[in-house]
Amino acid sequence: MALGILVAGCGSSDDAPPSPAGTPQKGGSLTMTLPGDAASFDPTQTSFVNVADGSRMAAVYDSLVWTDPSTGSVRPKIAESLAFERDASIWTLRIRPGVKFSDGLPYDAAAVKANWVRHQDMALKSFQIMAVTNIKQLDVEDPLTLKITLRTPNANFDRIVARNLSYNASPASLKPDTVGSLRDKPVGAGPFILEQWLPGDKQVYKRNDTYWQKDKGLPYLDQLVIRVDMDVKRGVDSLGKQSDLMVTVDPENIVLGRDRGLGVEELRLNGGAMVLFNNLKGPFADARARKAMALALSGKEINETFYSNAGVPAKGIFSSTSPLASIQLAASENNPAEAQRLFDEVTANGTKPLTFTYIAPSAPTTVEVARFIQQKLSAYRGVTMKVQQVDIPTYIRTVRQGQDSWSAAVGQQWIEDPEPGIFDMLHSQSPGNSSGYNNPEVDRALEEARRSTDPEARRAAYTKVQVHVNKDMPFWVYQEAITAALYTSKVTGLSLYNDGLIQWDQIGIRK
C-alpha cells in the first residue's frame, strides 16, 4: 500500500508530445524519480507496486512473467511458458535455457523453487506471503521445469506469479551467510546491477554485461539512476532538469504533464484511494458505522477539492473501465441525511459517542484529505475523528499486518486484475485482508472467479462480489486508481507492465 506520490528543455505545449515508440540508441544514462527510497532488494521484504520498489526490482531481477496492460494477458519473459493442466490445480513452469544470474549461476527451476519456498517461511513475514499460501508442493522435474501443485484450483495463478513471484535472487545469495546482504547487494538476472545506494538520495545501476538478452543488444542503457523526491509536485518540475522520467499516481500531475508537452503513458486500474475500516474490532465492526461514514462523504467533492477534477471519483473497487465491472453497481455515498440517521442509531442520538483515530501516512495530500474528512464528520452529532500521522513502517505494522489497535485508515491499491489483488483484499482467509472482512458469499464468489479464465464467468462472479461489498462497506473507495509514466523527449522505447512498472531492457535515449 504505498501512498501517493517538465520543464526546461522539454518543448512547449504547442509541440507534439513525445512518443514511447522507437528504437533507442546504444548507451547513455537515464534518471528516474520515485517518491520514496527503496525499502529493500530482498524480494520478501518490499512491495512491488508502481511507486514503491517494483521498477527497482525489475531493473535488478527481471521478470519470470508479466501482465500486459494493453491486453490483460500474462506474457512470459525469463519463463518460456507457465500453463495449467486438468482442473488448474497443477501448473508447469518452463524456463528459458541459458539464463544466468549476474554471479554466473544458472537461473533454473531449483532457483525458482528456493525463492518461492523462502516466501513460505512464516518467520520472514514476506510481503508476498499471500502468493504462496495456496502452493502445496513444488517439484523440480528437470533443470528447467518446475511442477507446481496448488491446494485449490486457480486458473489465474499466472497472474499471481506476475504480480508477486517474478523477482528471484541467485541461490548463492539466499544462503545463511549471504542472505543478510540481499537488502542492498542483490544478485539477480536483470538488465542492471546495483552499483551505489545513497539512502534518501539516489541509487545508481550499471549495465549487466552478462544479461541474458545481451545478444540482442539489450539493455540499451549503460546506466540507470533512480533518485528520491518525496514531494511529488516537485518531481514533475524536475523533469528535463534533474530527471528524465517519473511514475506518478497523482491525477493532477498527469494533467500537468500533458499541459507541458511531456510524454504521458497512463494506465487505469482497479482499487484506488480509500478509507479502510477495521471490520473486526472497534466502532467500525458495526456495518452501520461504516456505511454512515461513506454516506457522509463524497468522492466528487474530494476530487474537486484536492485533484482539481483531474481524477475519477470511484464507484467501488472496480475501475469504470474494467470489463469485469458491472457499471450498474455503485457503492453508496453522499447522503448526509441517511448518514445522520445511521450515526444516531450507532451513538444512541449522541449519548454514546463514536470516537476514533484515522491513521494517515505523512504525505501532504493524504494528510490534507484526512483533515477534510475530519472536518466533514465534525458536523455529525456524536462523532469525533482524530487524525494520526505516521511513517510508512508504522503504518504497515499497525494496519497492513493486522494489528487490532486501529479503527480506520487511509488506503491505496493499484490492481491490474482482480486476481490476485481483489482476492487478497477481500477473502476471509487471505493474509492481505487487513480489514478483517468476512463474508462467506464473497469468499465463494472470489473462489469461483479464480477457477475460470472465461471473461463472462469471471464477470458474473465479480458482480456477486460487488453486490455484497456495496452492502457491507468493508472500505469506501473515493478515487479511482490511475498510474502514469511522465517522460521527456529524450526518452524512447518506454513500455509499462503490471500496475505501471518499467521494462528496463526496452527503454533508452532517443536517437
Short mmCIF file of C-alpha atoms in Angstrom, two decimals:
data_model
loop_
_atom_site.label_atom_id
_atom_site.label_comp_id
_atom_site.label_asym_id
_atom_site.label_seq_id
_atom_site.Cartn_x
_atom_site.Cartn_y
_atom_site.Cartn_z
CA MET A 1 0.00 0.00 0.00
CA ALA A 2 2.45 2.57 -0.90
CA LEU A 3 0.84 6.05 -0.86
CA GLY A 4 0.70 8.75 -3.38
CA ILE A 5 3.02 10.24 -4.87
CA LEU A 6 8.60 19.05 -17.01
CA VAL A 7 10.38 21.77 -17.60
CA ALA A 8 13.04 23.43 -19.38
CA GLY A 9 14.21 21.65 -22.49
CA CYS A 10 11.08 19.51 -22.88
CA GLY A 11 9.33 21.50 -25.56
CA SER A 12 6.29 23.72 -25.25
CA SER A 13 2.67 22.61 -25.04
CA ASP A 14 2.33 23.54 -28.73
CA ASP A 15 4.76 20.76 -29.70
CA ALA A 16 3.66 17.18 -30.31
CA PRO A 17 4.25 15.19 -27.10
CA PRO A 18 6.98 12.53 -27.09
CA SER A 19 6.01 9.05 -28.22
CA PRO A 20 7.03 5.84 -26.41
CA ALA A 21 7.70 4.13 -29.74
CA GLY A 22 11.14 3.90 -31.29
CA THR A 23 14.43 2.05 -31.04
CA PRO A 24 16.82 3.74 -28.60
CA GLN A 25 20.42 4.47 -29.32
CA LYS A 26 23.07 2.33 -27.69
CA GLY A 27 24.50 3.60 -24.42
CA GLY A 28 23.93 6.61 -22.20
CA SER A 29 22.17 7.16 -18.89
CA LEU A 30 18.59 7.93 -17.84
CA THR A 31 17.37 9.24 -14.49
CA MET A 32 14.02 8.32 -12.98
CA THR A 33 12.31 9.91 -9.96
CA LEU A 34 10.31 7.93 -7.41
CA PRO A 35 8.51 9.37 -4.34
CA GLY A 36 10.34 7.29 -1.75
CA ASP A 37 13.55 5.41 -1.09
CA ALA A 38 13.80 1.66 -1.51
CA ALA A 39 12.79 -0.48 1.43
CA SER A 40 14.95 -3.44 0.41
CA PHE A 41 16.05 -5.52 -2.58
CA ASP A 42 15.18 -8.68 -0.68
CA PRO A 43 12.07 -9.94 -2.55
CA THR A 44 10.46 -10.97 0.74
CA GLN A 45 10.84 -7.55 2.34
CA THR A 46 9.43 -4.99 -0.06
CA SER A 47 6.38 -4.02 -2.09
CA PHE A 48 6.43 -4.39 -5.86
CA VAL A 49 3.86 -1.66 -6.60
CA ASN A 50 4.44 1.17 -9.07
CA VAL A 51 5.54 3.96 -6.70
CA ALA A 52 7.41 1.66 -4.32
CA ASP A 53 10.07 -0.85 -5.38
CA GLY A 54 8.53 -2.60 -8.40
CA SER A 55 10.62 -0.83 -11.02
CA ARG A 56 13.76 -1.08 -8.89
CA MET A 57 13.29 -4.84 -8.57
CA ALA A 58 12.64 -5.14 -12.32
CA ALA A 59 15.99 -3.48 -13.05
CA VAL A 60 17.93 -5.98 -10.93
CA TYR A 61 15.90 -9.20 -11.23
CA ASP A 62 13.87 -9.01 -14.48
CA SER A 63 10.53 -10.88 -14.65
CA LEU A 64 9.60 -14.51 -15.00
CA VAL A 65 6.23 -13.45 -16.45
CA TRP A 66 4.44 -10.11 -16.66
CA THR A 67 0.96 -8.70 -17.22
CA ASP A 68 0.43 -6.75 -20.44
CA PRO A 69 -1.84 -3.76 -19.63
CA SER A 70 -2.93 -3.44 -23.27
CA THR A 71 -4.48 -6.92 -23.36
CA GLY A 72 -4.75 -8.00 -19.73
CA SER A 73 -2.89 -11.21 -20.62
CA VAL A 74 0.11 -12.70 -18.84
CA ARG A 75 3.20 -12.96 -21.02
CA PRO A 76 6.44 -14.91 -20.48
CA LYS A 77 9.88 -13.33 -20.17
CA ILE A 78 12.54 -15.37 -18.37
CA ALA A 79 9.91 -18.11 -18.39
CA GLU A 80 9.27 -19.89 -21.65
CA SER A 81 5.78 -20.80 -20.50
CA LEU A 82 3.55 -21.08 -17.45
CA ALA A 83 0.43 -23.16 -18.02
CA PHE A 84 -2.00 -25.34 -16.10
CA GLU A 85 -3.22 -28.89 -16.55
CA ARG A 86 -6.56 -30.54 -15.83
CA ASP A 87 -8.53 -28.51 -13.27
CA ALA A 88 -5.89 -25.78 -12.81
CA SER A 89 -4.54 -27.36 -9.63
CA ILE A 90 -1.33 -28.38 -11.46
CA TRP A 91 0.81 -25.77 -13.21
CA THR A 92 4.05 -26.22 -15.11
CA LEU A 93 6.71 -23.51 -15.33
CA ARG A 94 9.31 -23.86 -18.09
CA ILE A 95 12.34 -21.56 -18.01
CA ARG A 96 14.34 -20.36 -20.99
CA PRO A 97 17.67 -22.13 -21.39
CA GLY A 98 20.86 -20.16 -20.95
CA VAL A 99 19.63 -17.54 -18.47
CA LYS A 100 22.13 -16.84 -15.69
CA PHE A 101 22.25 -14.69 -12.60
CA SER A 102 24.88 -11.94 -12.55
CA ASP A 103 27.08 -14.20 -10.36
CA GLY A 104 27.16 -16.80 -13.13
CA LEU A 105 24.83 -19.36 -11.54
CA PRO A 106 22.07 -20.80 -13.74
CA TYR A 107 18.56 -19.38 -13.47
CA ASP A 108 16.78 -22.71 -13.25
CA ALA A 109 13.82 -24.48 -11.67
CA ALA A 110 15.72 -25.16 -8.44
CA ALA A 111 16.49 -21.45 -8.09
CA VAL A 112 12.84 -20.50 -8.51
CA LYS A 113 11.79 -23.17 -6.01
CA ALA A 114 14.32 -21.90 -3.43
CA ASN A 115 12.95 -18.36 -3.74
CA TRP A 116 9.30 -19.39 -3.51
CA VAL A 117 9.91 -21.69 -0.54
CA ARG A 118 11.57 -18.77 1.21
CA HIS A 119 8.38 -16.71 0.80
CA GLN A 120 6.57 -19.51 2.66
CA ASP A 121 8.76 -19.09 5.74
CA MET A 122 6.34 -17.51 8.20
CA ALA A 123 9.19 -16.14 10.32
CA LEU A 124 10.22 -13.83 7.45
CA LYS A 125 6.77 -12.23 7.20
CA SER A 126 7.22 -11.99 3.45
CA PHE A 127 5.34 -9.24 1.67
CA GLN A 128 4.44 -11.93 -0.87
CA ILE A 129 3.07 -14.47 1.63
CA MET A 130 -0.42 -14.35 0.15
CA ALA A 131 1.01 -15.50 -3.19
CA VAL A 132 2.37 -18.78 -1.81
CA THR A 133 -0.28 -19.85 0.70
CA ASN A 134 -2.10 -21.85 -1.99
CA ILE A 135 1.07 -23.66 -3.12
CA LYS A 136 1.01 -27.22 -1.78
CA GLN A 137 4.12 -28.64 -3.43
CA LEU A 138 6.96 -27.64 -5.77
CA ASP A 139 8.74 -30.36 -7.75
CA VAL A 140 11.81 -29.85 -9.94
CA GLU A 141 11.10 -32.22 -12.84
CA ASP A 142 14.23 -31.30 -14.79
CA PRO A 143 16.69 -28.38 -14.63
CA LEU A 144 14.31 -26.03 -16.47
CA THR A 145 10.89 -27.39 -15.42
CA LEU A 146 9.06 -26.74 -12.15
CA LYS A 147 5.80 -28.53 -11.38
CA ILE A 148 3.53 -26.50 -9.09
CA THR A 149 0.73 -28.25 -7.18
CA LEU A 150 -1.89 -25.96 -5.67
CA ARG A 151 -4.09 -26.71 -2.68
CA THR A 152 -7.15 -25.45 -4.55
CA PRO A 153 -7.51 -24.91 -8.32
CA ASN A 154 -6.67 -21.46 -9.68
CA ALA A 155 -6.86 -20.85 -13.42
CA ASN A 156 -5.36 -17.40 -12.82
CA PHE A 157 -2.28 -18.46 -10.85
CA ASP A 158 -0.08 -16.98 -13.57
CA ARG A 159 -1.37 -13.54 -12.56
CA ILE A 160 -0.15 -14.18 -9.01
CA VAL A 161 3.29 -15.08 -10.33
CA ALA A 162 3.37 -11.94 -12.48
CA ARG A 163 2.40 -9.76 -9.53
CA ASN A 164 4.26 -11.35 -6.62
CA LEU A 165 6.69 -14.13 -7.58
CA SER A 166 8.56 -12.93 -10.68
CA TYR A 167 11.62 -11.47 -8.94
CA ASN A 168 14.04 -14.24 -7.96
CA ALA A 169 17.51 -13.98 -6.45
CA SER A 170 20.55 -16.17 -7.07
CA PRO A 171 20.53 -19.23 -4.78
CA ALA A 172 24.03 -18.25 -3.61
CA SER A 173 22.60 -15.04 -2.14
CA LEU A 174 19.98 -17.00 -0.16
CA LYS A 175 22.49 -18.92 1.97
CA PRO A 176 22.59 -18.14 5.71
CA ASP A 177 25.93 -16.35 5.49
CA THR A 178 24.92 -14.18 2.48
CA VAL A 179 21.18 -13.58 2.77
CA GLY A 180 21.70 -10.59 5.06
CA SER A 181 23.37 -8.68 2.23
CA LEU A 182 20.42 -9.23 -0.10
CA ARG A 183 18.88 -5.97 1.09
CA ASP A 184 21.49 -3.75 -0.55
CA LYS A 185 23.65 -6.15 -2.61
CA PRO A 186 21.08 -8.02 -4.70
CA VAL A 187 22.11 -10.68 -7.18
CA GLY A 188 19.57 -11.11 -9.95
CA ALA A 189 19.31 -11.81 -13.67
CA GLY A 190 18.05 -8.38 -14.68
CA PRO A 191 19.44 -5.88 -17.18
CA PHE A 192 21.19 -3.84 -14.45
CA ILE A 193 23.30 -4.32 -11.34
CA LEU A 194 23.00 -2.04 -8.32
CA GLU A 195 26.29 -0.15 -8.08
CA GLN A 196 25.63 2.57 -5.47
CA TRP A 197 22.91 3.43 -2.97
CA LEU A 198 22.90 6.77 -1.19
CA PRO A 199 19.96 6.42 1.24
CA GLY A 200 17.34 9.12 0.81
CA ASP A 201 19.06 10.46 -2.31
CA LYS A 202 19.58 8.06 -5.20
CA GLN A 203 20.61 4.66 -6.49
CA VAL A 204 22.94 4.10 -9.42
CA TYR A 205 22.72 0.96 -11.57
CA LYS A 206 25.18 -0.19 -14.22
CA ARG A 207 24.54 -2.38 -17.25
CA ASN A 208 24.66 -6.12 -16.60
CA ASP A 209 27.14 -7.26 -19.25
CA THR A 210 26.02 -10.89 -18.78
CA TYR A 211 22.31 -10.11 -19.23
CA TRP A 212 20.51 -12.99 -20.92
CA GLN A 213 19.40 -10.74 -23.81
CA LYS A 214 22.86 -9.24 -24.44
CA ASP A 215 22.99 -10.88 -27.89
CA LYS A 216 20.05 -8.67 -28.87
CA GLY A 217 21.98 -5.60 -27.73
CA LEU A 218 19.93 -5.25 -24.55
CA PRO A 219 19.73 -3.30 -22.40
CA TYR A 220 20.29 -0.16 -24.43
CA LEU A 221 21.39 1.97 -21.48
CA ASP A 222 24.81 1.88 -19.85
CA GLN A 223 23.49 3.39 -16.64
CA LEU A 224 20.24 3.96 -14.79
CA VAL A 225 19.82 6.40 -11.88
CA ILE A 226 16.74 6.35 -9.63
CA ARG A 227 16.52 9.44 -7.46
CA VAL A 228 14.21 10.06 -4.50
CA ASP A 229 11.89 13.05 -4.10
CA MET A 230 9.06 12.82 -1.59
CA ASP A 231 7.47 16.00 -2.99
CA VAL A 232 5.51 14.58 -5.92
CA LYS A 233 4.66 18.03 -7.30
CA ARG A 234 8.34 18.98 -7.36
CA GLY A 235 9.02 15.69 -9.12
CA VAL A 236 7.11 16.94 -12.15
CA ASP A 237 9.12 20.17 -12.20
CA SER A 238 12.37 18.20 -12.12
CA LEU A 239 11.70 16.53 -15.47
CA GLY A 240 14.10 17.87 -18.06
CA LYS A 241 16.37 19.15 -15.30
CA GLN A 242 17.31 16.56 -12.66
CA SER A 243 15.45 13.63 -14.22
CA ASP A 244 14.04 12.23 -17.47
CA LEU A 245 11.21 10.04 -16.24
CA MET A 246 8.85 9.64 -13.30
CA VAL A 247 5.94 7.43 -12.31
CA THR A 248 3.03 9.16 -10.61
CA VAL A 249 -0.36 8.18 -9.20
CA ASP A 250 -1.48 11.79 -8.76
CA PRO A 251 -4.07 12.77 -11.43
CA GLU A 252 -3.08 16.45 -11.20
CA ASN A 253 0.48 15.52 -12.16
CA ILE A 254 -0.81 13.69 -15.22
CA VAL A 255 -2.80 16.72 -16.39
CA LEU A 256 0.19 18.95 -15.69
CA GLY A 257 2.45 16.66 -17.71
CA ARG A 258 0.15 16.83 -20.71
CA ASP A 259 -0.14 20.62 -20.41
CA ARG A 260 3.64 20.90 -20.51
CA GLY A 261 4.04 18.75 -23.60
CA LEU A 262 5.54 15.76 -21.84
CA GLY A 263 5.06 12.17 -22.90
CA VAL A 264 2.37 10.50 -20.80
CA GLU A 265 1.71 6.75 -20.67
CA GLU A 266 -1.34 6.20 -18.49
CA LEU A 267 -3.00 3.11 -17.01
CA ARG A 268 -6.47 2.96 -15.42
CA LEU A 269 -6.57 0.30 -12.72
CA ASN A 270 -8.85 -1.28 -10.15
CA GLY A 271 -8.52 -0.35 -6.50
CA GLY A 272 -7.94 3.31 -5.75
CA ALA A 273 -7.67 5.69 -2.83
CA MET A 274 -9.92 4.59 0.00
CA VAL A 275 -10.95 4.72 3.63
CA LEU A 276 -10.15 1.38 5.27
CA PHE A 277 -12.22 0.16 8.21
CA ASN A 278 -11.29 -2.37 10.88
CA ASN A 279 -14.24 -4.74 10.49
CA LEU A 280 -13.25 -6.91 13.45
CA LYS A 281 -12.83 -4.57 16.38
CA GLY A 282 -13.79 -1.07 17.46
CA PRO A 283 -16.61 1.19 16.26
CA PHE A 284 -16.45 0.03 12.63
CA ALA A 285 -17.14 -3.58 13.49
CA ASP A 286 -20.69 -2.23 13.18
CA ALA A 287 -21.58 -2.06 9.47
CA ARG A 288 -23.91 0.87 10.16
CA ALA A 289 -20.94 2.99 11.26
CA ARG A 290 -19.01 2.09 8.11
CA LYS A 291 -21.94 2.93 5.86
CA ALA A 292 -22.67 6.16 7.75
CA MET A 293 -19.12 7.40 7.21
CA ALA A 294 -19.32 6.68 3.46
CA LEU A 295 -22.69 8.43 3.23
CA ALA A 296 -21.23 11.47 5.00
CA LEU A 297 -18.60 11.86 2.27
CA SER A 298 -18.46 12.48 -1.48
CA GLY A 299 -15.84 11.22 -3.92
CA LYS A 300 -16.81 14.00 -6.32
CA GLU A 301 -16.18 16.65 -3.67
CA ILE A 302 -12.77 15.17 -2.76
CA ASN A 303 -11.84 15.09 -6.45
CA GLU A 304 -12.82 18.75 -6.87
CA THR A 305 -11.12 19.90 -3.68
CA PHE A 306 -7.82 18.05 -3.89
CA TYR A 307 -7.36 16.96 -7.50
CA SER A 308 -8.87 19.90 -9.43
CA ASN A 309 -11.31 17.45 -11.05
CA ALA A 310 -8.37 15.70 -12.70
CA GLY A 311 -9.18 12.33 -11.15
CA VAL A 312 -12.13 9.98 -11.44
CA PRO A 313 -14.48 9.62 -8.44
CA ALA A 314 -14.79 5.92 -7.71
CA LYS A 315 -17.96 3.83 -7.86
CA GLY A 316 -16.39 0.97 -5.94
CA ILE A 317 -13.32 -1.25 -6.01
CA PHE A 318 -13.52 -1.83 -9.78
CA SER A 319 -12.41 0.71 -12.34
CA SER A 320 -15.20 2.06 -14.53
CA THR A 321 -13.09 0.91 -17.49
CA SER A 322 -12.77 -2.69 -16.29
CA PRO A 323 -14.53 -5.27 -18.49
CA LEU A 324 -15.15 -7.27 -15.32
CA ALA A 325 -17.09 -4.50 -13.58
CA SER A 326 -20.85 -4.07 -13.56
CA ILE A 327 -21.36 -0.39 -14.33
CA GLN A 328 -24.90 -0.54 -12.92
CA LEU A 329 -23.47 -1.13 -9.45
CA ALA A 330 -22.10 1.75 -7.39
CA ALA A 331 -21.26 1.98 -3.71
CA SER A 332 -23.39 4.30 -1.60
CA GLU A 333 -22.06 7.75 -0.67
CA ASN A 334 -23.01 11.41 -0.28
CA ASN A 335 -26.32 11.18 1.57
CA PRO A 336 -25.96 13.38 4.69
CA ALA A 337 -29.48 12.77 5.98
CA GLU A 338 -29.09 9.00 5.89
CA ALA A 339 -25.61 9.33 7.37
CA GLN A 340 -27.02 11.23 10.35
CA ARG A 341 -29.80 8.67 10.81
CA LEU A 342 -27.26 5.83 10.96
CA PHE A 343 -24.89 7.75 13.21
CA ASP A 344 -27.84 8.44 15.55
CA GLU A 345 -28.55 4.70 15.71
CA VAL A 346 -24.92 3.86 16.42
CA THR A 347 -24.41 6.62 19.02
CA ALA A 348 -27.88 6.47 20.63
CA ASN A 349 -28.57 10.01 19.43
CA GLY A 350 -25.14 11.19 20.52
CA THR A 351 -25.28 9.85 24.07
CA LYS A 352 -22.71 7.09 23.28
CA PRO A 353 -20.16 8.96 21.16
CA LEU A 354 -18.34 7.35 18.25
CA THR A 355 -14.74 8.45 18.74
CA PHE A 356 -11.96 7.04 16.60
CA THR A 357 -8.48 7.74 15.22
CA TYR A 358 -7.84 7.84 11.48
CA ILE A 359 -4.31 6.75 10.54
CA ALA A 360 -2.67 8.56 7.63
CA PRO A 361 0.92 8.23 6.37
CA SER A 362 2.70 11.58 6.33
CA ALA A 363 2.27 12.50 2.66
CA PRO A 364 0.92 16.03 2.09
CA THR A 365 -2.20 15.28 0.03
CA THR A 366 -3.01 12.20 2.11
CA VAL A 367 -2.98 14.22 5.32
CA GLU A 368 -4.98 17.05 3.73
CA VAL A 369 -7.70 14.60 2.66
CA ALA A 370 -7.72 13.14 6.18
CA ARG A 371 -8.23 16.62 7.68
CA PHE A 372 -11.03 17.25 5.20
CA ILE A 373 -12.78 14.02 6.24
CA GLN A 374 -12.31 15.02 9.88
CA GLN A 375 -13.96 18.37 9.21
CA LYS A 376 -16.89 16.75 7.38
CA LEU A 377 -17.57 14.28 10.19
CA SER A 378 -17.46 17.02 12.83
CA ALA A 379 -20.86 18.17 11.54
CA TYR A 380 -22.49 14.96 12.83
CA ARG A 381 -23.53 14.81 16.46
CA GLY A 382 -21.83 12.13 18.49
CA VAL A 383 -18.97 11.63 16.01
CA THR A 384 -15.35 12.61 16.71
CA MET A 385 -12.45 11.73 14.41
CA LYS A 386 -8.79 12.30 15.29
CA VAL A 387 -6.01 12.19 12.68
CA GLN A 388 -2.75 10.39 13.43
CA GLN A 389 0.15 10.91 11.02
CA VAL A 390 2.63 8.02 10.89
CA ASP A 391 5.62 6.94 8.84
CA ILE A 392 5.25 4.05 6.39
CA PRO A 393 6.85 1.36 8.64
CA THR A 394 4.44 2.28 11.46
CA TYR A 395 1.52 2.22 9.03
CA ILE A 396 2.48 -1.26 7.82
CA ARG A 397 2.91 -2.62 11.34
CA THR A 398 -0.36 -1.13 12.54
CA VAL A 399 -2.71 -1.53 9.59
CA ARG A 400 -1.31 -3.82 6.93
CA GLN A 401 -0.02 -6.52 9.26
CA GLY A 402 -3.35 -6.83 11.00
CA GLN A 403 -2.84 -5.42 14.47
CA ASP A 404 -6.15 -4.68 16.18
CA SER A 405 -5.13 -1.28 17.56
CA TRP A 406 -6.62 0.75 14.69
CA SER A 407 -10.15 1.71 13.69
CA ALA A 408 -9.85 3.46 10.31
CA ALA A 409 -7.03 4.37 7.97
CA VAL A 410 -6.26 5.66 4.52
CA GLY A 411 -5.55 3.00 1.90
CA GLN A 412 -4.34 2.88 -1.68
CA GLN A 413 -4.38 -0.05 -4.10
CA TRP A 414 -3.33 -0.36 -7.75
CA ILE A 415 -4.77 -3.59 -9.12
CA GLU A 416 -4.40 -4.51 -12.78
CA ASP A 417 -6.63 -7.62 -12.48
CA PRO A 418 -8.94 -8.75 -9.67
CA GLU A 419 -6.78 -11.85 -9.32
CA PRO A 420 -4.90 -11.69 -7.05
CA GLY A 421 -5.40 -8.09 -5.84
CA ILE A 422 -9.10 -8.08 -5.01
CA PHE A 423 -8.98 -11.68 -3.75
CA ASP A 424 -6.19 -10.68 -1.35
CA MET A 425 -8.17 -7.69 -0.07
CA LEU A 426 -11.49 -9.44 0.47
CA HIS A 427 -11.16 -13.18 1.02
CA SER A 428 -11.57 -14.00 4.70
CA GLN A 429 -8.55 -16.35 4.71
CA SER A 430 -6.18 -14.06 2.82
CA PRO A 431 -3.17 -12.64 4.73
CA GLY A 432 -3.69 -9.47 2.68
CA ASN A 433 -7.18 -8.89 4.11
CA SER A 434 -6.11 -6.25 6.62
CA SER A 435 -9.68 -5.04 7.25
CA GLY A 436 -10.77 -8.42 8.63
CA TYR A 437 -13.76 -8.54 6.26
CA ASN A 438 -15.57 -11.89 6.36
CA ASN A 439 -18.49 -12.75 4.10
CA PRO A 440 -18.88 -16.42 3.04
CA GLU A 441 -20.79 -15.40 -0.10
CA VAL A 442 -17.94 -13.15 -1.16
CA ASP A 443 -15.42 -15.92 -0.43
CA ARG A 444 -17.35 -18.30 -2.68
CA ALA A 445 -17.64 -15.76 -5.48
CA LEU A 446 -13.92 -14.97 -5.34
CA GLU A 447 -13.08 -18.69 -5.45
CA GLU A 448 -15.47 -19.15 -8.36
CA ALA A 449 -13.82 -16.30 -10.26
CA ARG A 450 -10.29 -17.63 -9.82
CA ARG A 451 -11.26 -21.05 -11.18
CA SER A 452 -12.17 -19.64 -14.58
CA THR A 453 -10.48 -17.78 -17.42
CA ASP A 454 -13.77 -17.16 -19.24
CA PRO A 455 -14.49 -13.38 -19.14
CA GLU A 456 -18.25 -13.81 -18.78
CA ALA A 457 -17.95 -16.34 -15.96
CA ARG A 458 -15.45 -14.10 -14.15
CA ARG A 459 -17.65 -11.05 -14.64
CA ALA A 460 -20.67 -12.87 -13.19
CA ALA A 461 -18.66 -13.91 -10.13
CA TYR A 462 -17.24 -10.42 -9.58
CA THR A 463 -20.73 -8.92 -9.90
CA LYS A 464 -21.70 -11.01 -6.86
CA VAL A 465 -18.66 -9.62 -5.07
CA GLN A 466 -19.65 -6.05 -5.90
CA VAL A 467 -23.21 -6.53 -4.65
CA HIS A 468 -22.08 -7.78 -1.24
CA VAL A 469 -19.21 -5.30 -0.82
CA ASN A 470 -21.54 -2.39 -1.61
CA LYS A 471 -23.88 -3.64 1.10
CA ASP A 472 -21.24 -4.45 3.73
CA MET A 473 -18.91 -1.49 3.02
CA PRO A 474 -15.65 -3.00 4.40
CA PHE A 475 -13.94 0.07 2.91
CA TRP A 476 -15.01 3.13 0.95
CA VAL A 477 -13.17 3.94 -2.28
CA TYR A 478 -13.30 7.63 -3.21
CA GLN A 479 -10.81 7.92 -6.10
CA GLU A 480 -10.20 5.52 -8.96
CA ALA A 481 -6.66 4.17 -9.28
CA ILE A 482 -4.51 5.63 -12.00
CA THR A 483 -0.80 5.47 -12.72
CA ALA A 484 1.24 7.12 -15.42
CA ALA A 485 4.80 7.48 -16.59
CA LEU A 486 5.72 11.08 -17.46
CA TYR A 487 8.83 11.48 -19.59
CA THR A 488 10.82 13.95 -21.66
CA SER A 489 11.61 13.86 -25.38
CA LYS A 490 14.98 12.30 -24.52
CA VAL A 491 13.24 9.01 -23.68
CA THR A 492 12.08 6.36 -26.12
CA GLY A 493 11.20 2.67 -26.01
CA LEU A 494 9.06 3.17 -22.91
CA SER A 495 6.87 0.17 -22.08
CA LEU A 496 4.83 -0.32 -18.89
CA TYR A 497 3.71 -3.60 -17.35
CA ASN A 498 1.74 -4.85 -14.35
CA ASP A 499 0.47 -1.78 -12.46
CA GLY A 500 2.88 0.67 -14.12
CA LEU A 501 6.40 -0.76 -13.87
CA ILE A 502 9.16 -0.05 -16.39
CA GLN A 503 10.51 -2.63 -18.85
CA TRP A 504 14.14 -1.63 -18.41
CA ASP A 505 15.50 -3.75 -21.25
CA GLN A 506 13.38 -1.78 -23.75
CA ILE A 507 13.92 1.83 -22.71
CA GLY A 508 16.71 4.18 -23.74
CA ILE A 509 17.76 7.51 -25.24
CA ARG A 510 16.16 8.73 -28.46
CA LYS A 511 18.47 8.68 -31.50
#
